[in-house]
Short mmCIF file of C-alpha atoms and ligand atoms in Angstrom, two decimals:
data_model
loop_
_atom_site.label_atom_id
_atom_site.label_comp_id
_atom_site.label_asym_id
_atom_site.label_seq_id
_atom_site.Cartn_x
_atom_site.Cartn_y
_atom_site.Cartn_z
CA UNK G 1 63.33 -13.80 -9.64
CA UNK G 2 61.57 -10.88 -10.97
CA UNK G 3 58.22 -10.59 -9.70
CA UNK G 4 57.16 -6.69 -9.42
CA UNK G 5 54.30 -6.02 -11.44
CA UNK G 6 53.06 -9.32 -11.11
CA UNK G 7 53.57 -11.18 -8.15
CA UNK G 8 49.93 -13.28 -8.73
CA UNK G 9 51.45 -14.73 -12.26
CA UNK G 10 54.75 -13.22 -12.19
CA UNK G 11 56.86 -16.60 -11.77
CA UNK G 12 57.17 -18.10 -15.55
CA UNK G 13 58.43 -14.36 -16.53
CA UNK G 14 61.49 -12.60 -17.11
CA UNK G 15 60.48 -9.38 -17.86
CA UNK G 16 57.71 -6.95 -16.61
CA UNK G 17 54.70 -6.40 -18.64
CA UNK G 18 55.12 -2.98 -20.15
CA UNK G 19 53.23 0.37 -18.58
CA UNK G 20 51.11 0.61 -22.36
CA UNK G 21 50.29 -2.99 -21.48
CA UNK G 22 49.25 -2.42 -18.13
CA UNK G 23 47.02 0.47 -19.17
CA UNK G 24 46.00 -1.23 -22.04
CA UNK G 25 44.68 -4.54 -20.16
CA UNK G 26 43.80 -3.06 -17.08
CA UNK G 27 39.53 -3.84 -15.85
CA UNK G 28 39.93 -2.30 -12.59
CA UNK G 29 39.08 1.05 -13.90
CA UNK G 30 35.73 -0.52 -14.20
CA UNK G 31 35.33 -3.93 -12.55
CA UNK G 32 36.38 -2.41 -8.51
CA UNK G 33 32.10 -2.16 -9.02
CA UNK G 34 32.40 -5.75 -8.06
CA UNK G 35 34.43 -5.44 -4.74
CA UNK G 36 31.59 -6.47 -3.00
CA UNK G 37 30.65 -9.39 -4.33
CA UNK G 38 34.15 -10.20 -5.13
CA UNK G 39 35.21 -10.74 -1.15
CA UNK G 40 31.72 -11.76 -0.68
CA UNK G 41 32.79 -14.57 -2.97
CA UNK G 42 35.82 -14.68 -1.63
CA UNK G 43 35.16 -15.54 2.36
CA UNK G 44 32.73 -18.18 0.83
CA UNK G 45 35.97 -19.93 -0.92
CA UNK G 46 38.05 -19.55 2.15
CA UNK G 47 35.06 -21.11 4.48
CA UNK G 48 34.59 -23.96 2.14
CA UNK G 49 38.58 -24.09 1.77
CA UNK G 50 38.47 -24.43 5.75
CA UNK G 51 35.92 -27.20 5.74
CA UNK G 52 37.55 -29.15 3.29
CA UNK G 53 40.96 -29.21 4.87
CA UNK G 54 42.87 -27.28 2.36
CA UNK G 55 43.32 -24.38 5.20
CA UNK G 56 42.92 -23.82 8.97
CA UNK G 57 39.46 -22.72 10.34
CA UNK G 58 41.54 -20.08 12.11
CA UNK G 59 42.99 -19.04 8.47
CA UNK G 60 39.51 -18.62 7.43
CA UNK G 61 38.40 -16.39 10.20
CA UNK G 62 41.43 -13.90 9.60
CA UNK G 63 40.86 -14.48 5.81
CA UNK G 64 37.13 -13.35 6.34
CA UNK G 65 38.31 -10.35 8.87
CA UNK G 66 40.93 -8.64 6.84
CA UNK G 67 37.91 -8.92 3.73
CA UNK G 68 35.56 -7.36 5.71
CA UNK G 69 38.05 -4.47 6.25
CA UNK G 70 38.73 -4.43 2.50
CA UNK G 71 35.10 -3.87 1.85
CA UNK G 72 34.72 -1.21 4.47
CA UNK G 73 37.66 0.70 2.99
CA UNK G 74 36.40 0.43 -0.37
CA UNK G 75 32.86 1.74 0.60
CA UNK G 76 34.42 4.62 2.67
CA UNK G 77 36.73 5.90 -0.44
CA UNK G 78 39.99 4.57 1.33
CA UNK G 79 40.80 2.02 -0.48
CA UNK G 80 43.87 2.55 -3.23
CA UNK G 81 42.97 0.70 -6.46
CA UNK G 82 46.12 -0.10 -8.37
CA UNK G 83 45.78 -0.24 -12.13
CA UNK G 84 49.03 -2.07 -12.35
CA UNK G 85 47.19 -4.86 -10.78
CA UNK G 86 44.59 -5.76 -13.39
CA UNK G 87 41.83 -5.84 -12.03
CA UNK G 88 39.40 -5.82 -9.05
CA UNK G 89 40.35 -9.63 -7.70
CA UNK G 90 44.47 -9.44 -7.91
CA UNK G 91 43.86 -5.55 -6.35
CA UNK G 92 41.95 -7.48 -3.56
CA UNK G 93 43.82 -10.23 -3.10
CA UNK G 94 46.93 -8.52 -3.00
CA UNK G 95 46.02 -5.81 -0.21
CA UNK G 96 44.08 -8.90 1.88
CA UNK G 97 47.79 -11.09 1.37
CA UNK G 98 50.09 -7.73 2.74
CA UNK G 99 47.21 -7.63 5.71
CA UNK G 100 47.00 -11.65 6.55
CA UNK G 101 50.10 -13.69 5.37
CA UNK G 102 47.51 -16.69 5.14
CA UNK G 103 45.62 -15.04 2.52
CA UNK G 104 48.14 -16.62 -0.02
CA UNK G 105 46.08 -19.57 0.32
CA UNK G 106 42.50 -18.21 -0.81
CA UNK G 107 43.46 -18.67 -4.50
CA UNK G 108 43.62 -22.27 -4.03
CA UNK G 109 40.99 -24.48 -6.09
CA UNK G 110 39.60 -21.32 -7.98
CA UNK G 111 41.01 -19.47 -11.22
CA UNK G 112 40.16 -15.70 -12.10
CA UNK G 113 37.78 -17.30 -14.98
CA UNK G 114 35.49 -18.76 -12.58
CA UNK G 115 35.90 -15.97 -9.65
CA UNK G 116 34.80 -13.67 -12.68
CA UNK G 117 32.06 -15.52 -13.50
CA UNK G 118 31.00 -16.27 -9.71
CA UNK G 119 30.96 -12.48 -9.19
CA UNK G 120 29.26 -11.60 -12.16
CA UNK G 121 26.59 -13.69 -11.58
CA UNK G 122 26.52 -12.68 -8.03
CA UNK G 123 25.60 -8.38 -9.82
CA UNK G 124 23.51 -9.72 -12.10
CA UNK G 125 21.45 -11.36 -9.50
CA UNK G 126 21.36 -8.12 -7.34
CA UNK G 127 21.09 -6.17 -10.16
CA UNK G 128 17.79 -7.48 -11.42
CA UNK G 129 16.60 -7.61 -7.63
CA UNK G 130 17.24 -3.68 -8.14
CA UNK G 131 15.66 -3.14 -11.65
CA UNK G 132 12.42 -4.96 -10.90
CA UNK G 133 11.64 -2.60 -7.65
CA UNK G 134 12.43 0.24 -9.82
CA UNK G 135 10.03 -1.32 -12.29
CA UNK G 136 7.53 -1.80 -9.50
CA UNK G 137 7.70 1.61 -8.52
CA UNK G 138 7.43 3.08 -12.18
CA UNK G 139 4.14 0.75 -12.69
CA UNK G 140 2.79 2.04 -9.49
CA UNK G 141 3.47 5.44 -10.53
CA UNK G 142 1.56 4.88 -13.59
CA UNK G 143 -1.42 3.08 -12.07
CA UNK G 144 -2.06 6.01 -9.88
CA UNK G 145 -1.71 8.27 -13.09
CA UNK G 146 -4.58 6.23 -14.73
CA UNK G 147 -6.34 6.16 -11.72
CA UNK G 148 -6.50 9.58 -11.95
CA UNK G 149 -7.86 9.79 -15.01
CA UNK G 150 -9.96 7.26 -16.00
CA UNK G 151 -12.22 9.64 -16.85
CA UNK G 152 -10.32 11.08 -19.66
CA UNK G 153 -11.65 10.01 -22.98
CA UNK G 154 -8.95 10.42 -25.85
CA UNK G 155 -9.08 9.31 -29.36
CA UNK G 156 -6.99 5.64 -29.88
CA UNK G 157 -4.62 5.54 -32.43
CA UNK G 158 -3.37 3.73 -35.38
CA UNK G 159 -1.03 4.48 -38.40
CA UNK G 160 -1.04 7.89 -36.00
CA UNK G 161 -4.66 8.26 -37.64
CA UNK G 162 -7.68 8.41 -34.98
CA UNK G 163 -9.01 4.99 -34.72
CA UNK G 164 -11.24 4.30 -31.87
CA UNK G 165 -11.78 5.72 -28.57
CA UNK G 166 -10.13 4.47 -25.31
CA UNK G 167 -9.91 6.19 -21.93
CA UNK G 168 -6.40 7.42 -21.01
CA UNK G 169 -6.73 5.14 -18.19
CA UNK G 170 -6.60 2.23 -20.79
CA UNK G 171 -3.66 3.77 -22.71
CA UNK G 172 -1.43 3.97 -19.72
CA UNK G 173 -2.39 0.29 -18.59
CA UNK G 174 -1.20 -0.80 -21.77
CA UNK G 175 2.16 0.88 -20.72
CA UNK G 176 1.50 -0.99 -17.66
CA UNK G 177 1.40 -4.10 -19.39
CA UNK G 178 4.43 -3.95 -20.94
CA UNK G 179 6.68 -3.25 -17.94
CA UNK G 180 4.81 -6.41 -16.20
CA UNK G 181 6.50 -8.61 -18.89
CA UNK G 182 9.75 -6.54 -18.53
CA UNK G 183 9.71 -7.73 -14.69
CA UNK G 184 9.17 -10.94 -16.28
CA UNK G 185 12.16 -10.76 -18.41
CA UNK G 186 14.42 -9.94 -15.17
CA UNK G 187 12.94 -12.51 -13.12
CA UNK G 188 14.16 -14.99 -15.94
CA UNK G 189 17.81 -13.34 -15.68
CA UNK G 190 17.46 -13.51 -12.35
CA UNK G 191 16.84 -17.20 -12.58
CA UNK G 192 19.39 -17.57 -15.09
CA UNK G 193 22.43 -16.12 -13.35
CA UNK G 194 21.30 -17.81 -10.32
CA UNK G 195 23.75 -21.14 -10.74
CA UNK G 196 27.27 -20.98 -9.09
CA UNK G 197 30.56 -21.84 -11.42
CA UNK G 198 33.09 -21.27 -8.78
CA UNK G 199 34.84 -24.84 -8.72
CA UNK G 200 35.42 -24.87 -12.20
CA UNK G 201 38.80 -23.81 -12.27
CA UNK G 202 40.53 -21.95 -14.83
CA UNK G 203 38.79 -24.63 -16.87
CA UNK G 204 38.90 -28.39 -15.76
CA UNK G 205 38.16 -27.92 -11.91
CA UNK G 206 40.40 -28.85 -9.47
CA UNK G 207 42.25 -31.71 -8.29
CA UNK G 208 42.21 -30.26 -4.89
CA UNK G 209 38.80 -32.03 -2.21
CA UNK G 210 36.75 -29.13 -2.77
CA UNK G 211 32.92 -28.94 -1.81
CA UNK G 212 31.36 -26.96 -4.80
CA UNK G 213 27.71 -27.54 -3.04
CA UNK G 214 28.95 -25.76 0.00
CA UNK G 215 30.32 -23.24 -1.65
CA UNK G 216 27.24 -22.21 -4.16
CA UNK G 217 24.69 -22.50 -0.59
CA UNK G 218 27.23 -20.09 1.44
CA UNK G 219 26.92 -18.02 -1.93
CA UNK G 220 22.74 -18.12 -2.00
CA UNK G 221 22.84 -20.47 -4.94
CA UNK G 222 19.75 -21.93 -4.54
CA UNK G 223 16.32 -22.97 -5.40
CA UNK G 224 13.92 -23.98 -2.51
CA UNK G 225 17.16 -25.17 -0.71
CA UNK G 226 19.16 -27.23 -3.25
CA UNK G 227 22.22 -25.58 -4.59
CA UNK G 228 22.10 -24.72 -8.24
CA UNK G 229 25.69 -25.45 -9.68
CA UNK G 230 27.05 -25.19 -13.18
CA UNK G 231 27.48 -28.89 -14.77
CA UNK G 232 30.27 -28.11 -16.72
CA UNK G 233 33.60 -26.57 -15.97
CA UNK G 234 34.64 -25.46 -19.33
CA UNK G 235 30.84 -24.03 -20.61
CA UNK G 236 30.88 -22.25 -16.88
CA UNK G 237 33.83 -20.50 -17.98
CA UNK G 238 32.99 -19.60 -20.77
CA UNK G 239 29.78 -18.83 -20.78
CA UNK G 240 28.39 -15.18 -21.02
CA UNK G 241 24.35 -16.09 -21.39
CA UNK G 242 23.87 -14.26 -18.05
CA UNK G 243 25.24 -11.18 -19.65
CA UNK G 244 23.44 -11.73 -23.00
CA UNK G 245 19.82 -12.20 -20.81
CA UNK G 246 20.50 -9.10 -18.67
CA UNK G 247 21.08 -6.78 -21.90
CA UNK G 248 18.53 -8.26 -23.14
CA UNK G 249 16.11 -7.64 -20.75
CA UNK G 250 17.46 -4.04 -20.05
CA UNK G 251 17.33 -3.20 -23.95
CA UNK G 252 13.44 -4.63 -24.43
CA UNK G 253 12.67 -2.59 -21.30
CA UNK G 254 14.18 0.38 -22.46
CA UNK G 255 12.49 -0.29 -26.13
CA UNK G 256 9.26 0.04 -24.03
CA UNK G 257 10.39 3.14 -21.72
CA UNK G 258 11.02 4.58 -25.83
CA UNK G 259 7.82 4.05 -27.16
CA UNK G 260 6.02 5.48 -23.37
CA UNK G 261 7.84 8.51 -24.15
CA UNK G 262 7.08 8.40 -27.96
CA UNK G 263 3.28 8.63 -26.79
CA UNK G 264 4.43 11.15 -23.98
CA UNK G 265 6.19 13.60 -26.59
CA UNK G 266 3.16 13.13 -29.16
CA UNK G 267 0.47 13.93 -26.42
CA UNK G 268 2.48 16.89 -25.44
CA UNK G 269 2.91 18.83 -28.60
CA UNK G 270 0.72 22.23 -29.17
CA UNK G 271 -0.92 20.19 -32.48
CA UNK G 272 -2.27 17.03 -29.64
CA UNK G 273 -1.88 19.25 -26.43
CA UNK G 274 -2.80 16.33 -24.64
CA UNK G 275 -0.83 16.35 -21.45
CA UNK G 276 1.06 19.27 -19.65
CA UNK G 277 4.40 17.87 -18.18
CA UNK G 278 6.14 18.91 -14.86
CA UNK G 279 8.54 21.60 -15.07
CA UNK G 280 10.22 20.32 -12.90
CA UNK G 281 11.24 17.54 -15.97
CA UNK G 282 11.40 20.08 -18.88
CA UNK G 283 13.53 22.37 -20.18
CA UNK G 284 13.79 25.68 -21.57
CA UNK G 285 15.41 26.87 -24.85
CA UNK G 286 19.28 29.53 -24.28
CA UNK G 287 17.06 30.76 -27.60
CA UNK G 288 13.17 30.44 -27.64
CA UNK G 289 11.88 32.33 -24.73
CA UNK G 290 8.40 30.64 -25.16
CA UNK G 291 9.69 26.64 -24.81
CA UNK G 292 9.08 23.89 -22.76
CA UNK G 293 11.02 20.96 -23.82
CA UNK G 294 10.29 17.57 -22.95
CA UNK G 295 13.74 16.46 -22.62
CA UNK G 296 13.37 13.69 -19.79
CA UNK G 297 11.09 12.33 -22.06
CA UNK G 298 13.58 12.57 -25.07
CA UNK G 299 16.18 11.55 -23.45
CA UNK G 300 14.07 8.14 -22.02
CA UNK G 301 13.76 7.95 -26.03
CA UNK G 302 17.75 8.33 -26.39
CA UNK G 303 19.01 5.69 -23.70
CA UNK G 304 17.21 2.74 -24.96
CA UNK G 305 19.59 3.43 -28.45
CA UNK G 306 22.13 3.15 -25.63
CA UNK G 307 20.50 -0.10 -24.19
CA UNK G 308 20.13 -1.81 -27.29
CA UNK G 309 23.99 -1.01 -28.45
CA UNK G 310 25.18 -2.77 -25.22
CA UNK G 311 23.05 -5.74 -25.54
CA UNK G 312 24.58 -5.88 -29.44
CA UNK G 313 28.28 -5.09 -28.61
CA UNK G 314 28.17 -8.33 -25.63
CA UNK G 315 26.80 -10.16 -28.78
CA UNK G 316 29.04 -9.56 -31.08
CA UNK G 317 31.90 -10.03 -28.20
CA UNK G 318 30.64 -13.56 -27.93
CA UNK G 319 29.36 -14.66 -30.55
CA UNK G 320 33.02 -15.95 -32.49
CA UNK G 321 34.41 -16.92 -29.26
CA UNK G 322 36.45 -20.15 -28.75
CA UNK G 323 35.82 -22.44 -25.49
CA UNK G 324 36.66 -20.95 -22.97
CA UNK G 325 38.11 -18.52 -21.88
CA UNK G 326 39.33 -15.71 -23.83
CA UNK G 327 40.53 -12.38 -22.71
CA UNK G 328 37.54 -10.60 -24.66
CA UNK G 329 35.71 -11.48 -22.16
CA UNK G 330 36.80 -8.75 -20.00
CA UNK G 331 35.32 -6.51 -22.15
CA UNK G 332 32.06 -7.75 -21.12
CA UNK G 333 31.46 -5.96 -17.91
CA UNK G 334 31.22 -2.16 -19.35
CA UNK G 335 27.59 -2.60 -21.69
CA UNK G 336 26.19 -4.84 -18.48
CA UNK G 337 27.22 -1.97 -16.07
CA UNK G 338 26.39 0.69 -17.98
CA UNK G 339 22.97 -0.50 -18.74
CA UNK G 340 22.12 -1.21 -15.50
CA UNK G 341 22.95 2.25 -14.37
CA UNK G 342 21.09 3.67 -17.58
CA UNK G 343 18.32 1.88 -16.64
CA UNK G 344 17.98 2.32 -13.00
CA UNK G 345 17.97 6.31 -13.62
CA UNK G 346 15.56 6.00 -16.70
CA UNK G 347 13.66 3.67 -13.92
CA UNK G 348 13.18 7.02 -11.17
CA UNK G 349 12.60 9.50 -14.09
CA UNK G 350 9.65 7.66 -15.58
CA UNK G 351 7.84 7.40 -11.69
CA UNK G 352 9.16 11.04 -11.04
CA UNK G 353 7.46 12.28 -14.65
CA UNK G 354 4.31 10.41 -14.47
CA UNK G 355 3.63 12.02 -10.71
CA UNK G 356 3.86 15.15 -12.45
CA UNK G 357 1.98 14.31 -15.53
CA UNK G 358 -1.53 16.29 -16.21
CA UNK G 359 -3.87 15.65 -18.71
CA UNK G 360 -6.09 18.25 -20.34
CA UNK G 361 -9.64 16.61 -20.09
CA UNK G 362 -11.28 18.95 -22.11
CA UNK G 363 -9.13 18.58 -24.81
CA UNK G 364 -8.63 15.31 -24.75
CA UNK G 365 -12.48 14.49 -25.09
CA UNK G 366 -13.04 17.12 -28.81
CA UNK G 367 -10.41 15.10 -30.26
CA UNK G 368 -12.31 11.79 -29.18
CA UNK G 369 -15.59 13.33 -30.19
CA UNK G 370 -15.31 13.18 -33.82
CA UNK G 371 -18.23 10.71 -34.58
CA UNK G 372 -16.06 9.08 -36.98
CA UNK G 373 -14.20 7.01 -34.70
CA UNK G 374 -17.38 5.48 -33.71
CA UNK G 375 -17.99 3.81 -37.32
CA UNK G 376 -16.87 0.78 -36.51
CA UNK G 377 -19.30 0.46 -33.46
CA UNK G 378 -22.00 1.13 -36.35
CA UNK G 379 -20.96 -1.44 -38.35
CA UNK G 380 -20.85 -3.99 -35.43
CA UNK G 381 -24.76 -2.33 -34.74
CA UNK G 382 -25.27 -3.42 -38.58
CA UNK G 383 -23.77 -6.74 -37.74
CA UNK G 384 -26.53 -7.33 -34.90
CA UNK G 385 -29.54 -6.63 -37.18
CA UNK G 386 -27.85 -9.34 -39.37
CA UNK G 387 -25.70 -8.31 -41.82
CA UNK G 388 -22.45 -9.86 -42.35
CA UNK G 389 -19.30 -7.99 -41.26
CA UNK G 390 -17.77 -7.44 -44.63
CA UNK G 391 -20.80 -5.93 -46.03
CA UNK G 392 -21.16 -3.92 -42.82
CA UNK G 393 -18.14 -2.52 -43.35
CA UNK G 394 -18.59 -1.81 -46.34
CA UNK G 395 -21.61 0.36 -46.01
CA UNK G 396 -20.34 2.03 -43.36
CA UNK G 397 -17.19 2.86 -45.81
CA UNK G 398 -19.87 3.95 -48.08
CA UNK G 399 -21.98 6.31 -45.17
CA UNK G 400 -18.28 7.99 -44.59
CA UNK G 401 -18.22 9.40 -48.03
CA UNK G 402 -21.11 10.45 -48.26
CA UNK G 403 -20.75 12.26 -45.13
CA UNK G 404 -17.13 13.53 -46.81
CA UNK G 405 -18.93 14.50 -49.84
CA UNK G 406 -22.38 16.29 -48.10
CA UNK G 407 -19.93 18.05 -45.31
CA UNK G 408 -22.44 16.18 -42.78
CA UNK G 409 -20.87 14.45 -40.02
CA UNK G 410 -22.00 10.73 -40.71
CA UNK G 411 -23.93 11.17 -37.22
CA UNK G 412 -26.04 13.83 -38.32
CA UNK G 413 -27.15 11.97 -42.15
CA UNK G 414 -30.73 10.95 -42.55
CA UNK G 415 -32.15 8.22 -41.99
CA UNK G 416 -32.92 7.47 -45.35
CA UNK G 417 -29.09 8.30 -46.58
CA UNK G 418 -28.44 4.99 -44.12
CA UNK G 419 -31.76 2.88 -44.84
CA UNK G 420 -30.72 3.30 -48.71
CA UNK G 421 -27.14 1.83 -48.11
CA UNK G 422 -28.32 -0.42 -44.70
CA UNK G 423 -31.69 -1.55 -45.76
CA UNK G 424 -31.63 -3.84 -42.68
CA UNK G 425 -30.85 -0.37 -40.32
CA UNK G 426 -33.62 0.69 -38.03
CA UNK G 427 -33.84 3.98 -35.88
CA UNK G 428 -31.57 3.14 -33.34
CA UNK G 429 -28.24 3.67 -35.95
CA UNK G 430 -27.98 7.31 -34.45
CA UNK G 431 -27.43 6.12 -30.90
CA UNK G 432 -24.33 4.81 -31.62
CA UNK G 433 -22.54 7.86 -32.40
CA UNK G 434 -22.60 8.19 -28.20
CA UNK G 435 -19.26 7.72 -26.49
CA UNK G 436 -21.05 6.53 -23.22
CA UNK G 437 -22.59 3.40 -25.14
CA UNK G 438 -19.15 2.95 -26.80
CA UNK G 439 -17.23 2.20 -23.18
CA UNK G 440 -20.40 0.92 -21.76
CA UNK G 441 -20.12 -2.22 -24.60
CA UNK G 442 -16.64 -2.58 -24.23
CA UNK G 443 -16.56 -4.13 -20.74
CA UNK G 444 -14.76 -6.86 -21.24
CA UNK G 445 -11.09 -8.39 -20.35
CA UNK G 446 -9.05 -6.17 -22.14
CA UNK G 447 -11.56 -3.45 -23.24
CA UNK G 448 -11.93 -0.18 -22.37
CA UNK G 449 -14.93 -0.18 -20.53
CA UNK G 450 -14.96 2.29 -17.25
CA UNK G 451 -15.65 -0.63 -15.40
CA UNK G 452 -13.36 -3.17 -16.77
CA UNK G 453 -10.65 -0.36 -16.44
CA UNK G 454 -11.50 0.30 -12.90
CA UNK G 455 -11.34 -3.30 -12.33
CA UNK G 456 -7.63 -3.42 -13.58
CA UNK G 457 -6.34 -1.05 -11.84
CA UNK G 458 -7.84 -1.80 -8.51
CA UNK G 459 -5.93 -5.73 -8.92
CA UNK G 460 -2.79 -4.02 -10.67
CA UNK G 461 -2.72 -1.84 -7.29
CA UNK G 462 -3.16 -5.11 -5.24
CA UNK G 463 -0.72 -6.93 -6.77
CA UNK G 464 2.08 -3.78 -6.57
CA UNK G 465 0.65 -3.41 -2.94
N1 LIG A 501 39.75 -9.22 -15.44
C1 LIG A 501 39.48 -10.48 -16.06
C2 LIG A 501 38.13 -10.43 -16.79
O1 LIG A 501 37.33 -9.68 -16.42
C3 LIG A 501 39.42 -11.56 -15.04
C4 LIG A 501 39.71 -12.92 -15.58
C5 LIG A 501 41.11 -12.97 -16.03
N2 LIG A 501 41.52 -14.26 -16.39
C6 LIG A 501 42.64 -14.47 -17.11
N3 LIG A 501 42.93 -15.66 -17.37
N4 LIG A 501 43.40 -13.47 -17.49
O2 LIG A 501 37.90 -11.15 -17.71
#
């Protein structure tokens, strides 16, 4: 019987599979990532294996042992990886069955389809464990950046024309904001990958006395205690959602990282000169002897392109799929690793860069000192003395142009150029062109207010502790 290449499936054949098909359908080039969590799966089989009879206890112990070795081979650099062998689990198995005869046991009651799965869901878990303390330490970063400034006043923005004043303490909560919901987002993967399929077989279980709960509580497949198992063998199998929520959550995250550094880039540029970034982030042009480049910035920009493509390619893997499982599948592990790693690194850069971040106060206050972004607080004064808000706003329209047309900033018009279009307005109009009132009546949840904004940080600080 020929069994070289293939002694885990070798039997039914008569020939070897041929070297372009080895390199062609080879994962271990990739998927050794999962050693870990492969034998950690692994000893978890054996032990349950053990308990329900299938194999000895002392079986077990030695299968466990010569793992453990594995493991600390592979994390020293020792270990050989064979590409001939597929992938990570046959590589495994087959160096734990020349070490401990017994070993030819462990595959019992399991298939590759659901030891895939298992271990997948075993990264994914860690894996968003990982991402949100990045994200926690990113969000702290940027907390202490607005605490910094929170006295910076800069002009808000929409259409990328002036709109309304805000502190920069404000802006960079609302960046805040938005990586709170990314944590979110991985807590729900978390939750999500966080049900065991081993058991399932290659896809109708086992006829074998297995204990599946056993196995998922060994495996930390649980919630408050109870083990979380899959409910069907053939959707466990088959099933990629895990991968398809992780992408997910990596790509929105890394949409949000974009648009940070969209802001970043903008507030840097000699026409804003807004901020002054580290040098220790920016580079210099082999050409332009006078540039600063905000590359890490850019390049934050760049890898959520990257994010986004993964979370599409495990989409389009799936989505034409028949139950259950089909070698595709292997071609699911590359987007999830890569944007993991992607996003870890894109993760440091953004605390790094925001440590380093300085904002140029003076600046930052002439742009938010044109009066005109207060003419919506002098419509909402025109609103108080009774007018309705359409007409208000429409007067005030009418004050801007004739501040356009008389080359008078509308602060500085007469009173009688605003009693002839407001003929409710009284004396006090002029004392809303002051930036001081403008935060002072925006303190409430959500505004910019100094206080509210103080208020905001000070619980965002005690909640990232
Ligand atoms: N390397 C494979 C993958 O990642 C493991 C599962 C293989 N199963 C199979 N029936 N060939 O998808």
């Amino acid at each position: 019987m020929k069994k070289d290449a293939q002694a885990s499936w070798g039997g039914r054949f008569k020939e070897p599979p041929a070297k372009l098909m080895l390199k062609f359908g080879e994962s271990v080039s990739f998927d050794s990532k999962l050693a870990r969590f492969d034998a950690f799966a692994s000893k978890a089989h054996a032990k349950m294996l053990a308990r329900s009879g299938i194999i000895k206890e002392s079986e077990a112990k030695k299968i466990c042992d010569g793992l453990d070795g594995i493991i600390s081979e592979v994390e020293s650099g020792k270990f050989k990886w064979d590409t001939a062998l597929e992938d990570v689990h046959m590589n495994i198995e087959q160096a734990l069955t020349k070490r401990v005869k017994c070993a030819s046991k462990l595959h019992a009651a399991r298939s590759r389809n659901d030891q895939v799965a298992t271990d997948m869901r075993l990264f994914f878990k860690f894996a968003c464990s990982e991402l949100s303390g990045k994200l926690e330490r990113a969000m702290k970063s940027l907390v202490e950046l607005a605490e910094r400034n929170s006295d910076v006043v800069m002009p808000g923005y929409t259409h990328m024309q002036r709109a309304q004043p805000v502190s920069a303490a404000h802006w960079i909560l609302a960046w805040v904001e938005m990586l709170s919901r990314d944590m979110e987002r991985f807590g729900f993967a978390y939750q999500g990958a966080n049900v065991c399929p081993i058991g399932s077989g290659a896809i109708a279980g086992t006829t074998l006395p297995t204990d599946r709960i056993y196995e998922a509580k060994l495996l930390g497949f649980t919630d408050e205690g109870g083990a979380c198992v899959t409910q069907n063998s053939m959707d466990a199998v088959s099933d990629r959602d895990p991968f398809l929520e992780f992408a997910f959550a990596c790509a929105a995250c890394g949409t949000h990282l974009s648009r940070i550094a969209e802001d970043a880039i903008i507030w840097n540029t000699s026409e804003f000169g807004f901020v002054k970034l580290p040098d220790a982030f920016t580079t210099g042009s082999s050409l332009m002897p006078q540039k600063k480049n905000p590359d890490a910035f850019e390049l934050l920009r760049g890898k959520s392109a990257r994010l986004i493509g993964n979370m599409s390619s495990l989409f389009s893997l799936v989505k034409g799929l028949p139950l259950t499982y089909d070698r595709d599948l292997q071609e699911d592990k590359p987007p999830v690793f890569d944007s993991f790693e992607q996003l870890s690194i894109c993760l440091d850069v953004l605390a790094e860069m925001a440590e380093g971040m300085e904002f140029d106060k003076k600046r930052c206050l002439e742009a938010a000192s044109d009066p005109l972004l207060l003419a919506t607080d002098l419509a909402d004064y025109f609103v108080v003395l009774g007018v309705p808000f359409r007409e208000a706003h429409h007067m005030v329209g009418k004050l801007v142009a004739i501040s356009e047309a008389k080359k008078v900033p509308i602060n500085k018009l007469s009173d009688s150029d605003v009693l002839k279009i407001c003929p409710k307005a009284d004396k006090g109009w002029r004392g809303v062109f002051d930036l001081k009132r403008a935060f002072e009546m925006r303190e409430k949840i959500g505004m910019p207010g100094r206080k509210t904004v103080a208020d905001k940080i000070a619980s965002w600080k005690k909640i990232l502790g």
